[in-house]
Short mmCIF file of C-alpha atoms and ligand atoms in Angstrom, two decimals:
data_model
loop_
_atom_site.label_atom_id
_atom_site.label_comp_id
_atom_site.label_asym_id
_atom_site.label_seq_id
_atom_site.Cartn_x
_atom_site.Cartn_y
_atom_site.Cartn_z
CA UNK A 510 320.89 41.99 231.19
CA UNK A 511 323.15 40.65 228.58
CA UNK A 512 324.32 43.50 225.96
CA UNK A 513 322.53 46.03 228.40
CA UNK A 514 324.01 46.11 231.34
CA UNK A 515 327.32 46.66 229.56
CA UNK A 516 326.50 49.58 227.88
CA UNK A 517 325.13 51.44 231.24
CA UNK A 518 328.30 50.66 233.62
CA UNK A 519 328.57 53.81 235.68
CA UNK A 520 332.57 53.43 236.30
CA UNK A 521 333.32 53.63 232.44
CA UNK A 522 330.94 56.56 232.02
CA UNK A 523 332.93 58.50 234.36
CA UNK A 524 336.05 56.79 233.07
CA UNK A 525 334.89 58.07 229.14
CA UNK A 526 333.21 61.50 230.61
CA UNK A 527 336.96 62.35 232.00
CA UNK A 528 338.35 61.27 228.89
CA UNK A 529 335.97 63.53 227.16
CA UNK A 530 336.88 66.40 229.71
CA UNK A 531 340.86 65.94 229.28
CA UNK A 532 340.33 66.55 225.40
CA UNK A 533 337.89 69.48 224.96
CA UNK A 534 339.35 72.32 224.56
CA UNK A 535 336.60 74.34 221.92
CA UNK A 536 333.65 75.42 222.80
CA UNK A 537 331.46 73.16 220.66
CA UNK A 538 327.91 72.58 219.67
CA UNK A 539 326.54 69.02 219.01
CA UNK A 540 322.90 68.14 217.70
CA UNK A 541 321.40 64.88 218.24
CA UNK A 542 319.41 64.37 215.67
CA UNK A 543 317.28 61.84 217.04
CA UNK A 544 314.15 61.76 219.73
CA UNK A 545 315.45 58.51 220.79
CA UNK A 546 318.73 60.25 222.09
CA UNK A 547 317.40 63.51 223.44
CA UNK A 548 315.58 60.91 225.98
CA UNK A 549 318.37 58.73 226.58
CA UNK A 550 320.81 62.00 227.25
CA UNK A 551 317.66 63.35 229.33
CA UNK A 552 317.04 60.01 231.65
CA UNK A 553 320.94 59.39 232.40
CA UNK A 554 322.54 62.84 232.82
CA UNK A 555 325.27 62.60 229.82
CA UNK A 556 324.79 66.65 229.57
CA UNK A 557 325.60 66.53 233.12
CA UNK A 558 328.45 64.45 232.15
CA UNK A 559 329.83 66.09 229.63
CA UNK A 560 332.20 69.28 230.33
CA UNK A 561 331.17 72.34 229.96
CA UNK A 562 332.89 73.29 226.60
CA UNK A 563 330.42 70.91 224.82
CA UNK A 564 326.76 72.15 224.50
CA UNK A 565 324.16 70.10 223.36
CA UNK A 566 320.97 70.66 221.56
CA UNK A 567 318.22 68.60 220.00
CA UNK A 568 317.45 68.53 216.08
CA UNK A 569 314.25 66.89 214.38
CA UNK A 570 314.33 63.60 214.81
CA UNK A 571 311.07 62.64 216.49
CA UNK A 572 308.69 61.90 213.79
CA UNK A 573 305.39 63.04 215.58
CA UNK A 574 307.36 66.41 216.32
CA UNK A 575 308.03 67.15 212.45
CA UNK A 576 304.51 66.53 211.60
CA UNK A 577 303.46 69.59 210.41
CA UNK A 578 299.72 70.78 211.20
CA UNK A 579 298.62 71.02 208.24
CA UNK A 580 299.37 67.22 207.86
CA UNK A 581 298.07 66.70 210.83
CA UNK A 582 294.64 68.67 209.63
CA UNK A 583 294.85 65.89 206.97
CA UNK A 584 294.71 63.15 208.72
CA UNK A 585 291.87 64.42 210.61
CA UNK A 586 289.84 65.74 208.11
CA UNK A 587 289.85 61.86 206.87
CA UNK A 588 289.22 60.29 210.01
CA UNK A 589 285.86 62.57 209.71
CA UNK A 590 284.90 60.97 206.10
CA UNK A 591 282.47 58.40 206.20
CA UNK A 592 283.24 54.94 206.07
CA UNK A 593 286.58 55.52 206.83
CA UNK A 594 289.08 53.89 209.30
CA UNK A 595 292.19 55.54 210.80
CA UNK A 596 295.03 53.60 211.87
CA UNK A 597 297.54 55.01 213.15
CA UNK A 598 300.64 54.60 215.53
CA UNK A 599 299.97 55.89 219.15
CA UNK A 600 301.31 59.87 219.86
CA UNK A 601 299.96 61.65 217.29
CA UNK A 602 296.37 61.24 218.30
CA UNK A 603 296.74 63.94 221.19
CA UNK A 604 298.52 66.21 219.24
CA UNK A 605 296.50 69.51 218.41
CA UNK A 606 295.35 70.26 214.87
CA UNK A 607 294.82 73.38 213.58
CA UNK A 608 290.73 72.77 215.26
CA UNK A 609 290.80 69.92 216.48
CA UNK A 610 293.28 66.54 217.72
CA UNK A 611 292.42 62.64 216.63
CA UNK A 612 291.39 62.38 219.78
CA UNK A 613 288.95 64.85 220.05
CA UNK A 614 287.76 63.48 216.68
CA UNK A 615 287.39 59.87 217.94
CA UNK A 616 285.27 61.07 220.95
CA UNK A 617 283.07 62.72 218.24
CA UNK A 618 282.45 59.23 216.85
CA UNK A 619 285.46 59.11 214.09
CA UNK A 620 286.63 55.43 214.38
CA UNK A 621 290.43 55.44 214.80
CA UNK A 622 292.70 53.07 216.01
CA UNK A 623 295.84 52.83 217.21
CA UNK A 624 298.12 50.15 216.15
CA UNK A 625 301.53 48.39 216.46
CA UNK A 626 302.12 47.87 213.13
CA UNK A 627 301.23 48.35 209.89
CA UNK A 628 300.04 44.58 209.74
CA UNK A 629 298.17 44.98 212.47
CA UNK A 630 296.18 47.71 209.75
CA UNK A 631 296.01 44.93 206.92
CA UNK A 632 294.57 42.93 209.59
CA UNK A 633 291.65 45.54 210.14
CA UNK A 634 291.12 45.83 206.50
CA UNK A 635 290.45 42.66 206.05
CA UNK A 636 288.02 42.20 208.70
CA UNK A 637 286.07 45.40 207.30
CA UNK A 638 285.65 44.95 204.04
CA UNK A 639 283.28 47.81 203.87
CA UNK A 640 285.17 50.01 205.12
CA UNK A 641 287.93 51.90 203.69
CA UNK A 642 291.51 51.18 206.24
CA UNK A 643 293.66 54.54 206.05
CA UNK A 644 297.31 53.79 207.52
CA UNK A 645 298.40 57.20 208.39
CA UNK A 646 302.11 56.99 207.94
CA UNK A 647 304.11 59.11 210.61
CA UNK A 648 307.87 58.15 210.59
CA UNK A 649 311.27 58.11 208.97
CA UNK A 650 313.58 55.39 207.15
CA UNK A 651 312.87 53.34 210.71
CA UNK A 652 309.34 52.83 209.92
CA UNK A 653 309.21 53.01 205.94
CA UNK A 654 309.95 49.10 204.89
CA UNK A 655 307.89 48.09 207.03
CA UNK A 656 304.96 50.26 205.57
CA UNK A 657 306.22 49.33 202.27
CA UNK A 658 305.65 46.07 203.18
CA UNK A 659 302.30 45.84 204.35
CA UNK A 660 301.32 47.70 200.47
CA UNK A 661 303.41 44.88 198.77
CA UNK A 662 301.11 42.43 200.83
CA UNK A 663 298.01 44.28 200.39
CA UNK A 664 298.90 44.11 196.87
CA UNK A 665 299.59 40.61 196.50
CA UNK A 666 296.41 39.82 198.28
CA UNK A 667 294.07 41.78 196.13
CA UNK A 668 292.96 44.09 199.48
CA UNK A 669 291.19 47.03 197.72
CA UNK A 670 289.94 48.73 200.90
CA UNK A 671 293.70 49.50 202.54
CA UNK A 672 295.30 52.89 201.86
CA UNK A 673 298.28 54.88 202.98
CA UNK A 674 298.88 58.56 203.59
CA UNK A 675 302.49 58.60 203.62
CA UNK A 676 304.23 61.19 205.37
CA UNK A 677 307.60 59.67 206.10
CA UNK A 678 310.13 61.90 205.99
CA UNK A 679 313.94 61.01 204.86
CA UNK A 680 316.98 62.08 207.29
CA UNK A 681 319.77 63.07 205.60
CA UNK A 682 317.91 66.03 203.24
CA UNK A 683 316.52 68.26 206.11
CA UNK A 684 320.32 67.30 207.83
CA UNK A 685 321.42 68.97 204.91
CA UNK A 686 318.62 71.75 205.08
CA UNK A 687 319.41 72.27 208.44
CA UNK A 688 323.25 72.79 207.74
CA UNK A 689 322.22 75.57 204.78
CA UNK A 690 320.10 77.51 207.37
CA UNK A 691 323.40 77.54 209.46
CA UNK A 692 321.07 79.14 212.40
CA UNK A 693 322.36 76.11 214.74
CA UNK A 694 325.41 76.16 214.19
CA UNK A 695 326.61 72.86 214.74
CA UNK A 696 330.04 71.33 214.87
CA UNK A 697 329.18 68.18 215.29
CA UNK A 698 326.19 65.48 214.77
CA UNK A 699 325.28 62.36 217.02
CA UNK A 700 323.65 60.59 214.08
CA UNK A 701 320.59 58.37 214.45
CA UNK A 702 321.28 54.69 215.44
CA UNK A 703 318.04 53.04 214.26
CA UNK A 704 318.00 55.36 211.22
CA UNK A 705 321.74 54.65 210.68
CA UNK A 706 320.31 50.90 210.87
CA UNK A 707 318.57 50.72 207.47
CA UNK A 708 320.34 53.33 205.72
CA UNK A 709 323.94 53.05 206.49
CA UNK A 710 326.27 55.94 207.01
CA UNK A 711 327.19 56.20 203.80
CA UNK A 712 324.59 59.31 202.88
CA UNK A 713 325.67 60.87 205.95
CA UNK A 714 329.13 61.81 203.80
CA UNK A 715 328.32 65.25 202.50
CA UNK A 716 328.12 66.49 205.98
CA UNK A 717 331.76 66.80 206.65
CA UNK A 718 332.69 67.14 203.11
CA UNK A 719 330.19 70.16 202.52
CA UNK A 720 329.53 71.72 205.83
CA UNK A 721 333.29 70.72 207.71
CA UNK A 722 330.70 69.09 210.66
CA UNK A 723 331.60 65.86 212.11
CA UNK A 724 329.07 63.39 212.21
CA UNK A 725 329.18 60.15 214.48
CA UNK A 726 326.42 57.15 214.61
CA UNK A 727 325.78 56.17 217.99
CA UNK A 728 323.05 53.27 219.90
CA UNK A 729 321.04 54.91 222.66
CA UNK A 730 322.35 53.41 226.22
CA UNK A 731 324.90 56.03 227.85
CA UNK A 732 328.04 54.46 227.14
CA UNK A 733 327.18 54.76 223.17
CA UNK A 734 326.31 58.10 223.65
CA UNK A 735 329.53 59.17 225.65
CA UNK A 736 331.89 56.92 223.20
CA UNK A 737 329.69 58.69 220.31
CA UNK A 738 330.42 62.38 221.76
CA UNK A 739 334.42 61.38 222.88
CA UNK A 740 334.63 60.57 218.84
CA UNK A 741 332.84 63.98 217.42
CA UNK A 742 335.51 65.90 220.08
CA UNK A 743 338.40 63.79 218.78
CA UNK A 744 337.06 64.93 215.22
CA UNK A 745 336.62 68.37 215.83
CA UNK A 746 339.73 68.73 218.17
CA UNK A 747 341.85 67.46 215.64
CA UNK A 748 340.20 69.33 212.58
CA UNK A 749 339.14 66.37 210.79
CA UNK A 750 335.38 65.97 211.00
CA UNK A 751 333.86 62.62 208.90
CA UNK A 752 331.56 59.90 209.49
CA UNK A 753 331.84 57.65 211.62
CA UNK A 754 329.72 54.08 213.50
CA UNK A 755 329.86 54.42 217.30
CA UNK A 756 327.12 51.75 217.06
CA UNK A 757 328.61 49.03 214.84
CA UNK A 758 326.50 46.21 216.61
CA UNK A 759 323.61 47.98 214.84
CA UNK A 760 324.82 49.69 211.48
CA UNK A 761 326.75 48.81 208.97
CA UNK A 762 327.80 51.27 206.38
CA UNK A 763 325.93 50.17 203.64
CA UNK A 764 322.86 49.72 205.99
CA UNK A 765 320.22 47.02 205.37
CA UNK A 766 320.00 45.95 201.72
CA UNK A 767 316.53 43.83 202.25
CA UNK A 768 314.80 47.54 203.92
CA UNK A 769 315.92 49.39 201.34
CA UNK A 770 314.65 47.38 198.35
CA UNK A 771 311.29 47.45 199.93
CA UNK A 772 311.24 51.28 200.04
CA UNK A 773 312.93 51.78 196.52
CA UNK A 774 310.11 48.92 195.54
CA UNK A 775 307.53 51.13 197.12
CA UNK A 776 308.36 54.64 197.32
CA UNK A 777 309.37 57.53 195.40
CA UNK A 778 310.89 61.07 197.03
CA UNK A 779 308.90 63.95 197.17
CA UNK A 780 308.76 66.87 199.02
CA UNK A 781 307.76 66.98 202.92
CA UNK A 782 306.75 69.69 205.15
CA UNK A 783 308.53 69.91 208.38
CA UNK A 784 307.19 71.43 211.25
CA UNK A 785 309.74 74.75 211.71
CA UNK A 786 311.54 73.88 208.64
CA UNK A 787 308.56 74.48 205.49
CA UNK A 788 308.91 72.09 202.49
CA UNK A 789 311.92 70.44 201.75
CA UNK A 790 312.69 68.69 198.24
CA UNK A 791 313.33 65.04 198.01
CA UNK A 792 312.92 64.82 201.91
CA UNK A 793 309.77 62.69 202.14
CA UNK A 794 308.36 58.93 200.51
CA UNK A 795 305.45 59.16 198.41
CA UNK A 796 303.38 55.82 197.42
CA UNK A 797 304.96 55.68 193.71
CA UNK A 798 303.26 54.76 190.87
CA UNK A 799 302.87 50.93 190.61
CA UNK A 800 300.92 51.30 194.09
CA UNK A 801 299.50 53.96 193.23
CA UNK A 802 295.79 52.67 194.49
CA UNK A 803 297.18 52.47 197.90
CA UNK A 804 298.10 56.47 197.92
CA UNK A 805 295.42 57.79 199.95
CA UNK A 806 295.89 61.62 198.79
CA UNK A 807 294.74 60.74 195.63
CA UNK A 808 292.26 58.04 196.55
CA UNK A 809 290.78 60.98 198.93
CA UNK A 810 291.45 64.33 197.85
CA UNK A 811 290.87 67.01 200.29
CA UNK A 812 290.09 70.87 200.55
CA UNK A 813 291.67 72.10 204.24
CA UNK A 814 291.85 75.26 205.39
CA UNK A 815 294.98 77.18 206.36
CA UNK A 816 296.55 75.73 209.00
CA UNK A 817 296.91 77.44 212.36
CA UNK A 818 299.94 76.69 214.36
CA UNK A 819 299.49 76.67 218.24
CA UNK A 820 299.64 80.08 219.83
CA UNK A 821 303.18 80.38 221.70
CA UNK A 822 304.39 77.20 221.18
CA UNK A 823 308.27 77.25 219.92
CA UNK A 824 308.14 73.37 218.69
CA UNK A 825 309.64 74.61 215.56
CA UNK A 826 312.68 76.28 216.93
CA UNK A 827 313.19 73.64 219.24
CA UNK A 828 313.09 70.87 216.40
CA UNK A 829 315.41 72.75 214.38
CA UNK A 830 318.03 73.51 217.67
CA UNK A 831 317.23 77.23 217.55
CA UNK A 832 315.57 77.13 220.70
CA UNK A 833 315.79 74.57 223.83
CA UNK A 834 312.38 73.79 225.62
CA UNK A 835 313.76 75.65 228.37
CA UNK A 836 312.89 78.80 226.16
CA UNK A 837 309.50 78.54 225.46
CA UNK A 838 307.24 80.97 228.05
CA UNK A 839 304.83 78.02 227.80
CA UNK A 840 306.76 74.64 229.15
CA UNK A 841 305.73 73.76 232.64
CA UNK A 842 303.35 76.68 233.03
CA UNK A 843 300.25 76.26 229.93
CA UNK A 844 302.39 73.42 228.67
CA UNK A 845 302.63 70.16 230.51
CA UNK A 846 302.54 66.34 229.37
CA UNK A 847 299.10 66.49 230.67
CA UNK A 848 297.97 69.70 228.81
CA UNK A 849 300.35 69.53 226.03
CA UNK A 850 300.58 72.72 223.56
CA UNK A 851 302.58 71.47 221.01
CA UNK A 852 303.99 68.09 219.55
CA UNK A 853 307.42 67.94 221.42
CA UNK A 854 305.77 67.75 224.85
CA UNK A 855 303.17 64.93 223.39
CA UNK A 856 305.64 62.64 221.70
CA UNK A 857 307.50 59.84 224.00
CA UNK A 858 310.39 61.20 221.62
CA UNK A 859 310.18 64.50 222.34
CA UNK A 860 312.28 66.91 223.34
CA UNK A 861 310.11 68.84 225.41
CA UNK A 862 308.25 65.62 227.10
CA UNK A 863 312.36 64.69 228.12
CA UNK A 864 313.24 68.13 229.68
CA UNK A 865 309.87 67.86 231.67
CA UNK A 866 310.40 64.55 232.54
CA UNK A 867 314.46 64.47 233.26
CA UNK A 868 315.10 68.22 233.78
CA UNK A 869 315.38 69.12 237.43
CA UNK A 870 314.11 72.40 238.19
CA UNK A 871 316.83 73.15 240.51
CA UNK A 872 319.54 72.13 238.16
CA UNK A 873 322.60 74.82 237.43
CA UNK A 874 323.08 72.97 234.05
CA UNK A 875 319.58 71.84 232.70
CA UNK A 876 319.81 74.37 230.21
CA UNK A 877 323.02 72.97 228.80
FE1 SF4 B 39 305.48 73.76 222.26
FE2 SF4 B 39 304.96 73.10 224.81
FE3 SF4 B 39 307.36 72.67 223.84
FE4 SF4 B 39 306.53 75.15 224.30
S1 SF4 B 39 306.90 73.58 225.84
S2 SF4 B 39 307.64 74.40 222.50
S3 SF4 B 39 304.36 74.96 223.80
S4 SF4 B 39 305.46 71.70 223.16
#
């Protein structure tokens, strides 16, 4: 397949993977930040790859993952009002509240659907007038325009039964949380290629010039991901870290002009909870106020109590690269993709969904 097959040639992977062996000398640590990369390194062996000098672990980049459970609890707790109608994108509805998952809830009689896209939610708002149409907004920069969108169309059409509970959450602010922990310990960063799409590298820049990490953007078939990781040991070989686009058929570096003006239209930061990380300042999108009859916190305010995190479950180390799945008691024993724990084995993004999925038990380097 045209612009696919290219990318997964298995003589230049070996040809790169050498390349990569013949100039890694440190013993390094690389994150990739994104769910969509912890799969693709999962599903075609690049740890296997890669020498053993260069360790890889997997940061918070799977939206569903970061959800914290007292978000979650939120979402819930509205899909329980009456009159109400959750839409929602597909994986978090078998994730486990604090009492109880979407799922559960829907058996129970709560009507929620999942959805495609957000216009697929205007679409069910306007066929239920009666009803009130809760998006519930699970994503980062990826999925923000186009949620900004559907609000600039609900606006324009006068829909005053369509609401959103944003919690999108913004990359390069828990990056740069993440970096002040320090508990990772990363030297370099395979930045997020959809991500990287709308926003550019350019916010990515504090990363080398504050922390001294390298940071390279890569696409998600192996041959990105090898060229991406034969860049960041270049970088940190030579004692130069900076940004750079290992993906420039995707990203440019001031990223998509048109996406952005839709969030800045929309949107205002605000703080975000992250699952394993607490609240982090300016790292979330909040309805702002010109739309601010769309925000569904304040259209529907809610009394929760306390959340309760799942007993065992190491989702938040593993999100923020403290911990690989491999090091949770629970994985492939009480936790499995068909009686999941935690978010990282629910998600199609997460990381502990890929280890089940790609990890051989019998590997010498799964743990890598
Ligand atoms: Fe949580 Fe299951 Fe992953 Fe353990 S294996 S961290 S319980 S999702």
């Amino acid at each position: 397949m045209k612009f696919i097959d290219e990318y997964r040639d298995r003589g230049l992977a070996e040809k790169l993977a050498r390349r990569i062996t013949d100039h890694s000398t440190k013993r390094i640590r690389l994150m990739e930040f994104c769910g969509g990369h912890t799969h693709a390194i999962m599903r075609y062996g690049v740890r296997q790859l890669v020498p053993e000098t260069i360790e890889m672990r997997s940061g918070p980049g799977c939206p569903v993952c970061v959800t914290a459970t007292t978000d979650l609890d939120k979402v819930i707790a509205l899909a329980q009002l009456p009159g109400v109608i959750i839409t929602t994108f597909g994986d978090i509805v078998r994730v486990p509240g604090s009492y109880s998952s979407l799922q559960q809830t829907k058996a129970e009689g709560a009507d929620i659907r999942i959805v495609y896209s957000t216009m697929d939610a205007l679409g069910i708002a306007k066929a239920n007038p009666d009803k009130s149409v809760i998006f519930a907004g699970i994503g980062f920069e990826t999925t923000a325009p186009t949620i900004a969108a559907s609000v600039i169309k609900a606006s324009q059409e006068g829909l005053e039964n369509f609401y959103i509970l944003s919690l999108l959450k913004l990359t390069p602010p828990v990056m740069r949380a993440l970096l002040d922990l320090g508990e990772a310990k990363l030297d370099g960063i395979i930045g997020p290629g959809h991500v990287s799409v709308v926003i550019g590298s350019h916010p990515y820049e504090f990363i080398p010039k504050d922390y001294g990490v390298a940071c390279v953007i890569s696409g998600f078939e192996p041959l990105d991901i090898l060229l991406c990781v034969n860049k960041l040991v270049e970088q940190i070989e030579n004692g130069k870290p900076r940004v750079e686009i290992a993906y420039p058929r995707g990203v440019k570096p001031e990223g998509n002009r048109k996406a952005l003006e839709l969030m800045q239209e929309v949107f205002e930061f605000g703080e975000a909870n992250w699952r394993g990380i607490g609240n982090v300042p300016r790292s979330g999108l909040k309805i702002g106020e010109r739309y601010a009859r769309f925000d569904a916190q304040k259209a529907f305010p809610l009394s929760l109590e306390p959340a309760k995190e799942p007993k065992g479950c190491r989702c938040g180390d593993v999100v923020r690269g403290a911990a690989t799945p491999l090091e949770c008691k629970l994985f492939r024993k009480a936790c499995t993709p068909e009686t999941p724990v935690g978010p990282c084995m629910v998600s199609s993004e997460g990381a502990c969904a890929a280890y089940y999925q790609f990890c051989g038990l019998s590997s010498p380097k799964e743990g890598k």
